[in-house]
Amino acid sequence: MSNELTVTPTTTPRPRPEADTAAGTVLTDHAFFMRSGKRRGWQGMTVADRDRIPALRPTAAAVLSGQTVVGEFAAYRLADGTVAVFRPDSHIKRLNNGARRLAMPQVDFDRVWSSVRAMIELDEGWLPQEAGACLRLRAVLAADGTGLAAAPADDCLFYVLGSLPAATEPKPLKAMTLDGYVRAWPGGTGDLNTAGGLAAGVVPGEIAANYGNDHVLWLDGPQGRFVQQIGELNAFFVIDGVLTTPALDRTVLPGVTRDSVVKLARDAGITLVERPVELAEVLKGIADGSVTECFATGTAAGVAPVVSLGHQGEEYRLGSQEAGAVTARFRDLLTGIHRGESVDRFGWMRRITEVAPVHA
């Protein structure tokens, strides 16, 4: 198989959703995919109809052993009508960290970037024309194979899907702790986006939803005292006027949006502390007013205000039921960068016309 990229536009384009439709996520026409083999070399780089993504074997390690890493990044319509992807190199770098941990071959960013650019060029018509419109890009690295035992994977499939998110109004979030469920322990894979990790959060998420919450407020495994995340999102608090977020201790996902907020805060001279954040401190602070804001960050969520935290049957409501001043500041900063209306000091927005490699 060739190492050159093959681009084959679909011959059966699908109907595109109406503007502002409330329907669920809609996949676009095309996908990028490639496979690795012996010596872990990647071949068969292809952009084509998404139905042409190769199937995995029944013995695939992705199925039998859970050797799958996923990632999500996004392309945005800028104010000048062009399209750019937000920090794609950082997302692929994080995916490669997962590949190393799960004994899979890493992907080369330059090859992925050139292929994703070709894919977006074919599907750009799916992206609405208004500034800030979003095309989500879901990357999947899945181990194939013919054996039944867990082992390092040489034969893998990597693919990227495009999708349009449902048109929904952003809303403040609520989260609650749950007894008997743990997201991550030290030495595990809590700092990775693995298929198994995502699946393990489904039942707890349903329980939290049954109590009117959007996410689980995850606590550390050993003691159940310290905040890890809010669902799959990173958590931030304003405590005594100081922007504070749980430290990256390999149980917390190193979110790209989290990292963006950290960099923007420090660039603006805002005091930001990364440290263990004890739940008791947060709940006491909400009660006495020293915790004035909480927000969560992620690729899909952006910067979302959190207005309620539940613990052991009690609900602790933040003073404001909307985005506070700090939350709104970072939300607007990132939204402006995504729309091409704010100064992109760090060069995070990679236009699909860009060819030169840039690495995180």
CSV table of C-alpha atoms in Angstrom, one decimal:
chain,number,residue,atom,x,y,z
A,1,MET,CA,0.0,0.0,0.0
A,2,SER,CA,1.2,3.5,-0.8
A,3,ASN,CA,2.2,6.2,1.7
A,4,GLU,CA,0.6,8.8,-0.5
A,5,LEU,CA,-2.8,10.3,0.4
A,6,THR,CA,-5.6,9.1,-1.8
A,7,VAL,CA,-8.6,11.4,-2.0
A,8,THR,CA,-11.9,10.0,-3.5
A,9,PRO,CA,-15.0,12.2,-3.2
A,10,THR,CA,-18.2,10.3,-2.4
A,11,THR,CA,-20.5,9.5,-5.3
A,12,THR,CA,-23.5,9.4,-3.0
A,13,PRO,CA,-23.6,12.6,-1.0
A,14,ARG,CA,-26.1,12.6,1.9
A,15,PRO,CA,-28.8,15.2,2.6
A,16,ARG,CA,-27.5,18.0,4.8
A,17,PRO,CA,-29.5,19.1,7.9
A,18,GLU,CA,-31.5,22.2,7.9
A,19,ALA,CA,-30.0,25.2,9.7
A,20,ASP,CA,-30.7,25.3,13.4
A,21,THR,CA,-32.1,21.8,13.4
A,22,ALA,CA,-32.5,20.3,16.9
A,23,ALA,CA,-31.8,16.8,15.6
A,24,GLY,CA,-28.9,14.8,17.1
A,25,THR,CA,-25.3,14.7,15.9
A,26,VAL,CA,-25.1,14.3,12.1
A,27,LEU,CA,-22.1,12.7,10.4
A,28,THR,CA,-20.7,14.4,7.3
A,29,ASP,CA,-19.9,12.5,4.1
A,30,HIS,CA,-16.2,11.8,4.3
A,31,ALA,CA,-13.7,10.3,6.7
A,32,PHE,CA,-9.9,9.9,6.8
A,33,PHE,CA,-8.5,6.5,7.6
A,34,MET,CA,-5.2,4.6,7.5
A,35,ARG,CA,-3.8,1.3,8.8
A,36,SER,CA,-0.6,0.2,10.4
A,37,GLY,CA,1.1,-3.2,10.0
A,38,LYS,CA,4.4,-4.8,10.7
A,39,ARG,CA,7.0,-2.4,12.1
A,40,ARG,CA,4.1,-0.1,12.9
A,41,GLY,CA,4.3,1.8,9.7
A,42,TRP,CA,1.2,3.6,8.6
A,43,GLN,CA,-0.1,3.0,5.0
A,44,GLY,CA,-3.2,3.4,2.9
A,45,MET,CA,-3.8,7.0,3.8
A,46,THR,CA,-7.3,7.6,2.4
A,47,VAL,CA,-10.0,10.3,2.4
A,48,ALA,CA,-13.2,8.8,1.1
A,49,ASP,CA,-16.9,8.2,1.9
A,50,ARG,CA,-17.1,7.3,5.6
A,51,ASP,CA,-18.8,4.0,4.8
A,52,ARG,CA,-15.4,2.9,3.3
A,53,ILE,CA,-13.7,2.8,6.7
A,54,PRO,CA,-12.2,-0.7,7.0
A,55,ALA,CA,-13.9,-3.1,9.4
A,56,LEU,CA,-12.1,-4.6,12.4
A,57,ARG,CA,-11.7,-8.3,12.8
A,58,PRO,CA,-13.8,-10.2,15.4
A,59,THR,CA,-10.5,-10.7,17.2
A,60,ALA,CA,-9.6,-7.0,17.3
A,61,ALA,CA,-7.8,-6.0,20.5
A,62,ALA,CA,-10.0,-2.9,20.5
A,63,VAL,CA,-12.9,-5.2,21.2
A,64,LEU,CA,-11.3,-8.0,23.2
A,65,SER,CA,-8.8,-5.9,25.3
A,66,GLY,CA,-10.1,-2.3,25.0
A,67,GLN,CA,-7.1,-1.0,23.2
A,68,THR,CA,-8.7,2.1,21.8
A,69,VAL,CA,-7.9,5.7,22.2
A,70,VAL,CA,-10.2,8.5,21.1
A,71,GLY,CA,-10.0,12.2,20.8
A,72,GLU,CA,-12.1,15.1,19.7
A,73,PHE,CA,-11.1,18.4,18.2
A,74,ALA,CA,-13.0,20.9,16.1
A,75,ALA,CA,-12.9,23.1,13.0
A,76,TYR,CA,-14.6,26.5,13.1
A,77,ARG,CA,-15.9,29.0,10.5
A,78,LEU,CA,-14.0,32.2,11.0
A,79,ALA,CA,-15.5,35.7,10.5
A,80,ASP,CA,-13.8,36.0,7.2
A,81,GLY,CA,-15.5,32.9,5.9
A,82,THR,CA,-12.5,30.6,6.0
A,83,VAL,CA,-12.2,27.5,8.1
A,84,ALA,CA,-9.6,26.8,10.8
A,85,VAL,CA,-9.0,23.9,13.3
A,86,PHE,CA,-8.3,24.7,17.0
A,87,ARG,CA,-5.0,23.3,18.2
A,88,PRO,CA,-5.0,20.1,16.2
A,89,ASP,CA,-1.4,19.4,17.0
A,90,SER,CA,-2.1,19.4,20.8
A,91,HIS,CA,-5.0,17.0,20.3
A,92,ILE,CA,-2.9,14.5,18.3
A,93,LYS,CA,-0.1,14.8,20.8
A,94,ARG,CA,-2.5,13.8,23.6
A,95,LEU,CA,-3.8,10.9,21.5
A,96,ASN,CA,-0.2,9.7,21.0
A,97,ASN,CA,0.3,9.8,24.8
A,98,GLY,CA,-2.6,7.3,24.9
A,99,ALA,CA,-1.1,5.2,22.2
A,100,ARG,CA,2.1,4.8,24.1
A,101,ARG,CA,0.3,3.9,27.3
A,102,LEU,CA,-1.8,1.2,25.5
A,103,ALA,CA,1.1,-0.2,23.4
A,104,MET,CA,-0.1,1.1,20.0
A,105,PRO,CA,1.8,2.8,17.2
A,106,GLN,CA,1.7,6.6,17.3
A,107,VAL,CA,0.4,8.7,14.4
A,108,ASP,CA,2.5,11.3,12.6
A,109,PHE,CA,0.9,14.8,13.0
A,110,ASP,CA,2.0,16.1,9.6
A,111,ARG,CA,0.4,13.2,7.8
A,112,VAL,CA,-2.8,13.5,9.9
A,113,TRP,CA,-3.0,17.3,9.3
A,114,SER,CA,-2.6,17.0,5.5
A,115,SER,CA,-5.3,14.4,5.4
A,116,VAL,CA,-7.7,16.2,7.7
A,117,ARG,CA,-7.3,19.3,5.7
A,118,ALA,CA,-8.3,17.3,2.6
A,119,MET,CA,-11.3,15.8,4.4
A,120,ILE,CA,-12.5,19.2,5.6
A,121,GLU,CA,-12.1,20.7,2.1
A,122,LEU,CA,-14.5,18.1,0.8
A,123,ASP,CA,-17.0,18.5,3.7
A,124,GLU,CA,-16.7,22.3,4.1
A,125,GLY,CA,-20.1,22.8,2.6
A,126,TRP,CA,-21.7,21.1,5.6
A,127,LEU,CA,-20.4,23.8,7.9
A,128,PRO,CA,-22.8,26.7,8.3
A,129,GLN,CA,-21.6,30.1,7.1
A,130,GLU,CA,-22.0,32.0,10.3
A,131,ALA,CA,-18.8,32.8,12.3
A,132,GLY,CA,-18.2,30.2,15.0
A,133,ALA,CA,-20.1,27.4,13.3
A,134,CYS,CA,-18.4,24.1,14.4
A,135,LEU,CA,-17.4,20.9,12.7
A,136,ARG,CA,-16.4,18.3,15.3
A,137,LEU,CA,-13.6,15.9,14.4
A,138,ARG,CA,-13.6,12.6,16.2
A,139,ALA,CA,-10.3,10.7,16.0
A,140,VAL,CA,-10.1,7.0,16.8
A,141,LEU,CA,-7.0,4.8,17.2
A,142,ALA,CA,-8.2,1.1,17.5
A,143,ALA,CA,-6.1,-2.0,17.7
A,144,ASP,CA,-6.9,-4.8,15.3
A,145,GLY,CA,-5.2,-8.3,15.4
A,146,THR,CA,-5.7,-12.0,15.2
A,147,GLY,CA,-4.8,-13.1,18.7
A,148,LEU,CA,-7.0,-13.5,21.8
A,149,ALA,CA,-4.6,-12.3,24.4
A,150,ALA,CA,-3.8,-8.7,25.3
A,151,ALA,CA,-0.5,-7.7,23.7
A,152,PRO,CA,1.3,-4.8,22.1
A,153,ALA,CA,-0.6,-3.9,18.9
A,154,ASP,CA,1.1,-3.5,15.5
A,155,ASP,CA,-2.0,-3.8,13.3
A,156,CYS,CA,-4.2,-0.8,14.0
A,157,LEU,CA,-6.8,1.3,12.4
A,158,PHE,CA,-6.8,5.1,12.7
A,159,TYR,CA,-9.7,7.2,11.4
A,160,VAL,CA,-11.3,10.6,11.7
A,161,LEU,CA,-15.0,11.3,11.4
A,162,GLY,CA,-16.6,14.7,10.9
A,163,SER,CA,-19.9,15.6,12.5
A,164,LEU,CA,-22.2,18.6,13.1
A,165,PRO,CA,-23.4,19.0,16.7
A,166,ALA,CA,-27.1,19.4,17.4
A,167,ALA,CA,-28.3,23.0,17.6
A,168,THR,CA,-28.9,23.5,21.3
A,169,GLU,CA,-28.8,26.5,23.6
A,170,PRO,CA,-25.9,26.4,26.0
A,171,LYS,CA,-27.0,26.1,29.6
A,172,PRO,CA,-25.4,26.2,33.1
A,173,LEU,CA,-24.4,22.8,34.3
A,174,LYS,CA,-25.2,20.8,37.5
A,175,ALA,CA,-23.1,17.9,38.8
A,176,MET,CA,-23.2,15.5,41.8
A,177,THR,CA,-20.9,13.1,43.5
A,178,LEU,CA,-21.8,9.4,43.6
A,179,ASP,CA,-20.9,6.8,46.2
A,180,GLY,CA,-19.5,3.5,44.8
A,181,TYR,CA,-18.1,4.8,41.5
A,182,VAL,CA,-14.6,5.9,40.8
A,183,ARG,CA,-13.3,7.4,37.5
A,184,ALA,CA,-9.6,7.0,38.0
A,185,TRP,CA,-6.9,5.8,40.4
A,186,PRO,CA,-3.2,6.8,40.4
A,187,GLY,CA,-1.2,4.8,37.9
A,188,GLY,CA,-4.2,4.1,35.8
A,189,THR,CA,-5.5,5.7,32.6
A,190,GLY,CA,-7.4,8.6,34.0
A,191,ASP,CA,-5.3,11.0,32.0
A,192,LEU,CA,-6.2,9.4,28.7
A,193,ASN,CA,-9.3,9.3,26.6
A,194,THR,CA,-9.8,5.6,26.3
A,195,ALA,CA,-12.9,3.8,25.1
A,196,GLY,CA,-13.1,1.8,28.3
A,197,GLY,CA,-12.8,4.9,30.4
A,198,LEU,CA,-15.6,6.6,28.5
A,199,ALA,CA,-17.8,3.5,28.7
A,200,ALA,CA,-17.3,3.2,32.5
A,201,GLY,CA,-18.8,6.6,32.9
A,202,VAL,CA,-22.1,5.8,31.2
A,203,VAL,CA,-24.0,4.2,34.1
A,204,PRO,CA,-22.9,6.8,36.7
A,205,GLY,CA,-23.8,9.5,34.2
A,206,GLU,CA,-27.3,8.0,33.9
A,207,ILE,CA,-27.7,7.9,37.6
A,208,ALA,CA,-26.7,11.6,37.9
A,209,ALA,CA,-29.1,12.5,35.1
A,210,ASN,CA,-31.9,10.8,37.0
A,211,TYR,CA,-31.3,13.2,39.8
A,212,GLY,CA,-31.5,16.2,37.4
A,213,ASN,CA,-27.7,16.6,36.9
A,214,ASP,CA,-25.7,17.0,33.8
A,215,HIS,CA,-22.5,15.3,35.0
A,216,VAL,CA,-20.9,13.3,37.7
A,217,LEU,CA,-18.6,15.3,40.0
A,218,TRP,CA,-15.7,12.8,40.1
A,219,LEU,CA,-13.6,12.4,43.2
A,220,ASP,CA,-10.2,10.7,43.7
A,221,GLY,CA,-10.2,7.0,44.2
A,222,PRO,CA,-8.0,6.4,47.2
A,223,GLN,CA,-9.8,8.9,49.6
A,224,GLY,CA,-12.8,10.3,47.9
A,225,ARG,CA,-11.9,13.7,49.1
A,226,PHE,CA,-10.4,15.6,46.1
A,227,VAL,CA,-12.1,16.8,43.0
A,228,GLN,CA,-10.9,15.2,39.7
A,229,GLN,CA,-13.3,16.3,37.0
A,230,ILE,CA,-16.9,17.2,36.1
A,231,GLY,CA,-17.9,14.3,33.9
A,232,GLU,CA,-15.3,14.3,31.1
A,233,LEU,CA,-14.7,18.0,31.6
A,234,ASN,CA,-12.0,19.8,33.5
A,235,ALA,CA,-13.1,21.8,36.6
A,236,PHE,CA,-12.2,25.3,37.6
A,237,PHE,CA,-13.1,27.2,40.8
A,238,VAL,CA,-12.7,30.8,41.9
A,239,ILE,CA,-11.7,30.5,45.5
A,240,ASP,CA,-11.1,33.7,47.5
A,241,GLY,CA,-10.7,35.4,44.2
A,242,VAL,CA,-8.0,33.0,42.9
A,243,LEU,CA,-8.7,30.9,39.8
A,244,THR,CA,-8.0,27.3,40.9
A,245,THR,CA,-8.0,24.0,39.0
A,246,PRO,CA,-7.1,20.4,40.1
A,247,ALA,CA,-3.5,19.7,39.3
A,248,LEU,CA,-2.6,17.2,36.5
A,249,ASP,CA,-1.6,14.2,38.6
A,250,ARG,CA,-2.2,11.5,35.9
A,251,THR,CA,-5.8,10.9,37.2
A,252,VAL,CA,-7.0,14.1,35.6
A,253,LEU,CA,-7.5,14.5,31.8
A,254,PRO,CA,-5.1,17.1,30.4
A,255,GLY,CA,-7.7,18.8,28.4
A,256,VAL,CA,-6.7,21.1,25.6
A,257,THR,CA,-9.4,23.6,26.5
A,258,ARG,CA,-8.2,23.5,30.1
A,259,ASP,CA,-4.6,24.2,28.9
A,260,SER,CA,-5.9,27.0,26.8
A,261,VAL,CA,-7.6,28.7,29.8
A,262,VAL,CA,-4.4,28.2,31.9
A,263,LYS,CA,-2.3,29.8,29.2
A,264,LEU,CA,-4.8,32.7,28.6
A,265,ALA,CA,-5.0,33.4,32.3
A,266,ARG,CA,-1.2,33.5,32.8
A,267,ASP,CA,-0.8,35.6,29.7
A,268,ALA,CA,-3.3,38.1,31.1
A,269,GLY,CA,-1.5,38.2,34.5
A,270,ILE,CA,-4.4,36.5,36.3
A,271,THR,CA,-3.3,34.5,39.3
A,272,LEU,CA,-4.0,30.8,38.6
A,273,VAL,CA,-3.2,27.9,40.9
A,274,GLU,CA,-3.0,24.2,40.0
A,275,ARG,CA,-3.3,22.1,43.1
A,276,PRO,CA,-5.3,19.4,44.8
A,277,VAL,CA,-8.8,20.8,45.4
A,278,GLU,CA,-10.6,19.2,48.3
A,279,LEU,CA,-14.4,18.8,47.9
A,280,ALA,CA,-15.0,19.9,51.5
A,281,GLU,CA,-13.2,23.2,50.8
A,282,VAL,CA,-15.4,23.8,47.8
A,283,LEU,CA,-18.7,23.0,49.5
A,284,LYS,CA,-17.7,25.1,52.6
A,285,GLY,CA,-16.7,27.9,50.2
A,286,ILE,CA,-20.0,27.9,48.4
A,287,ALA,CA,-21.8,28.1,51.7
A,288,ASP,CA,-19.7,31.0,53.1
A,289,GLY,CA,-19.3,32.8,49.8
A,290,SER,CA,-15.6,32.3,49.3
A,291,VAL,CA,-16.2,30.1,46.3
A,292,THR,CA,-17.8,32.5,43.9
A,293,GLU,CA,-17.6,30.6,40.5
A,294,CYS,CA,-17.2,27.2,39.1
A,295,PHE,CA,-16.9,26.3,35.4
A,296,ALA,CA,-16.1,23.3,33.3
A,297,THR,CA,-14.0,23.1,30.1
A,298,GLY,CA,-13.9,20.8,27.1
A,299,THR,CA,-13.8,20.7,23.3
A,300,ALA,CA,-17.6,20.4,22.9
A,301,ALA,CA,-18.6,22.4,26.0
A,302,GLY,CA,-16.1,25.2,25.6
A,303,VAL,CA,-16.2,27.1,28.9
A,304,ALA,CA,-19.5,26.2,30.7
A,305,PRO,CA,-20.7,27.7,34.0
A,306,VAL,CA,-21.5,25.2,36.8
A,307,VAL,CA,-24.2,26.5,39.1
A,308,SER,CA,-24.9,23.5,41.4
A,309,LEU,CA,-22.9,20.7,43.1
A,310,GLY,CA,-24.6,17.8,44.8
A,311,HIS,CA,-23.1,15.7,47.6
A,312,GLN,CA,-24.7,13.2,49.9
A,313,GLY,CA,-28.2,14.3,49.2
A,314,GLU,CA,-27.5,18.1,49.6
A,315,GLU,CA,-27.4,20.6,46.8
A,316,TYR,CA,-24.9,23.4,47.0
A,317,ARG,CA,-25.9,26.3,44.7
A,318,LEU,CA,-23.5,28.9,43.5
A,319,GLY,CA,-24.5,32.5,44.2
A,320,SER,CA,-25.0,33.2,40.5
A,321,GLN,CA,-27.1,30.9,38.4
A,322,GLU,CA,-25.4,32.2,35.2
A,323,ALA,CA,-21.8,32.7,34.1
A,324,GLY,CA,-19.8,34.8,36.5
A,325,ALA,CA,-17.4,37.5,35.5
A,326,VAL,CA,-14.3,35.1,35.3
A,327,THR,CA,-16.3,32.4,33.5
A,328,ALA,CA,-17.7,34.8,31.0
A,329,ARG,CA,-14.2,36.3,30.4
A,330,PHE,CA,-12.7,33.0,29.3
A,331,ARG,CA,-15.7,31.9,27.5
A,332,ASP,CA,-15.8,35.0,25.4
A,333,LEU,CA,-12.0,34.9,24.9
A,334,LEU,CA,-12.1,31.4,23.5
A,335,THR,CA,-15.3,32.0,21.5
A,336,GLY,CA,-13.7,35.1,19.9
A,337,ILE,CA,-10.6,33.1,19.0
A,338,HIS,CA,-12.8,30.3,17.5
A,339,ARG,CA,-14.6,32.9,15.4
A,340,GLY,CA,-11.5,34.7,14.3
A,341,GLU,CA,-12.6,37.9,16.1
A,342,SER,CA,-10.1,38.0,18.9
A,343,VAL,CA,-6.3,38.1,18.7
A,344,ASP,CA,-4.9,34.6,18.5
A,345,ARG,CA,-1.7,35.3,20.4
A,346,PHE,CA,-0.6,31.7,20.5
A,347,GLY,CA,-1.4,30.8,16.9
A,348,TRP,CA,-3.9,28.1,18.0
A,349,MET,CA,-6.2,28.4,15.0
A,350,ARG,CA,-4.8,26.4,12.0
A,351,ARG,CA,-6.4,27.4,8.8
A,352,ILE,CA,-7.0,24.4,6.5
A,353,THR,CA,-4.9,26.3,3.8
A,354,GLU,CA,-1.8,26.0,6.1
A,355,VAL,CA,0.7,23.4,5.0
A,356,ALA,CA,3.7,24.1,7.2
A,357,PRO,CA,4.0,21.7,10.2
A,358,VAL,CA,3.5,23.2,13.6
A,359,HIS,CA,3.8,21.0,16.7
A,360,ALA,CA,2.5,21.4,20.3
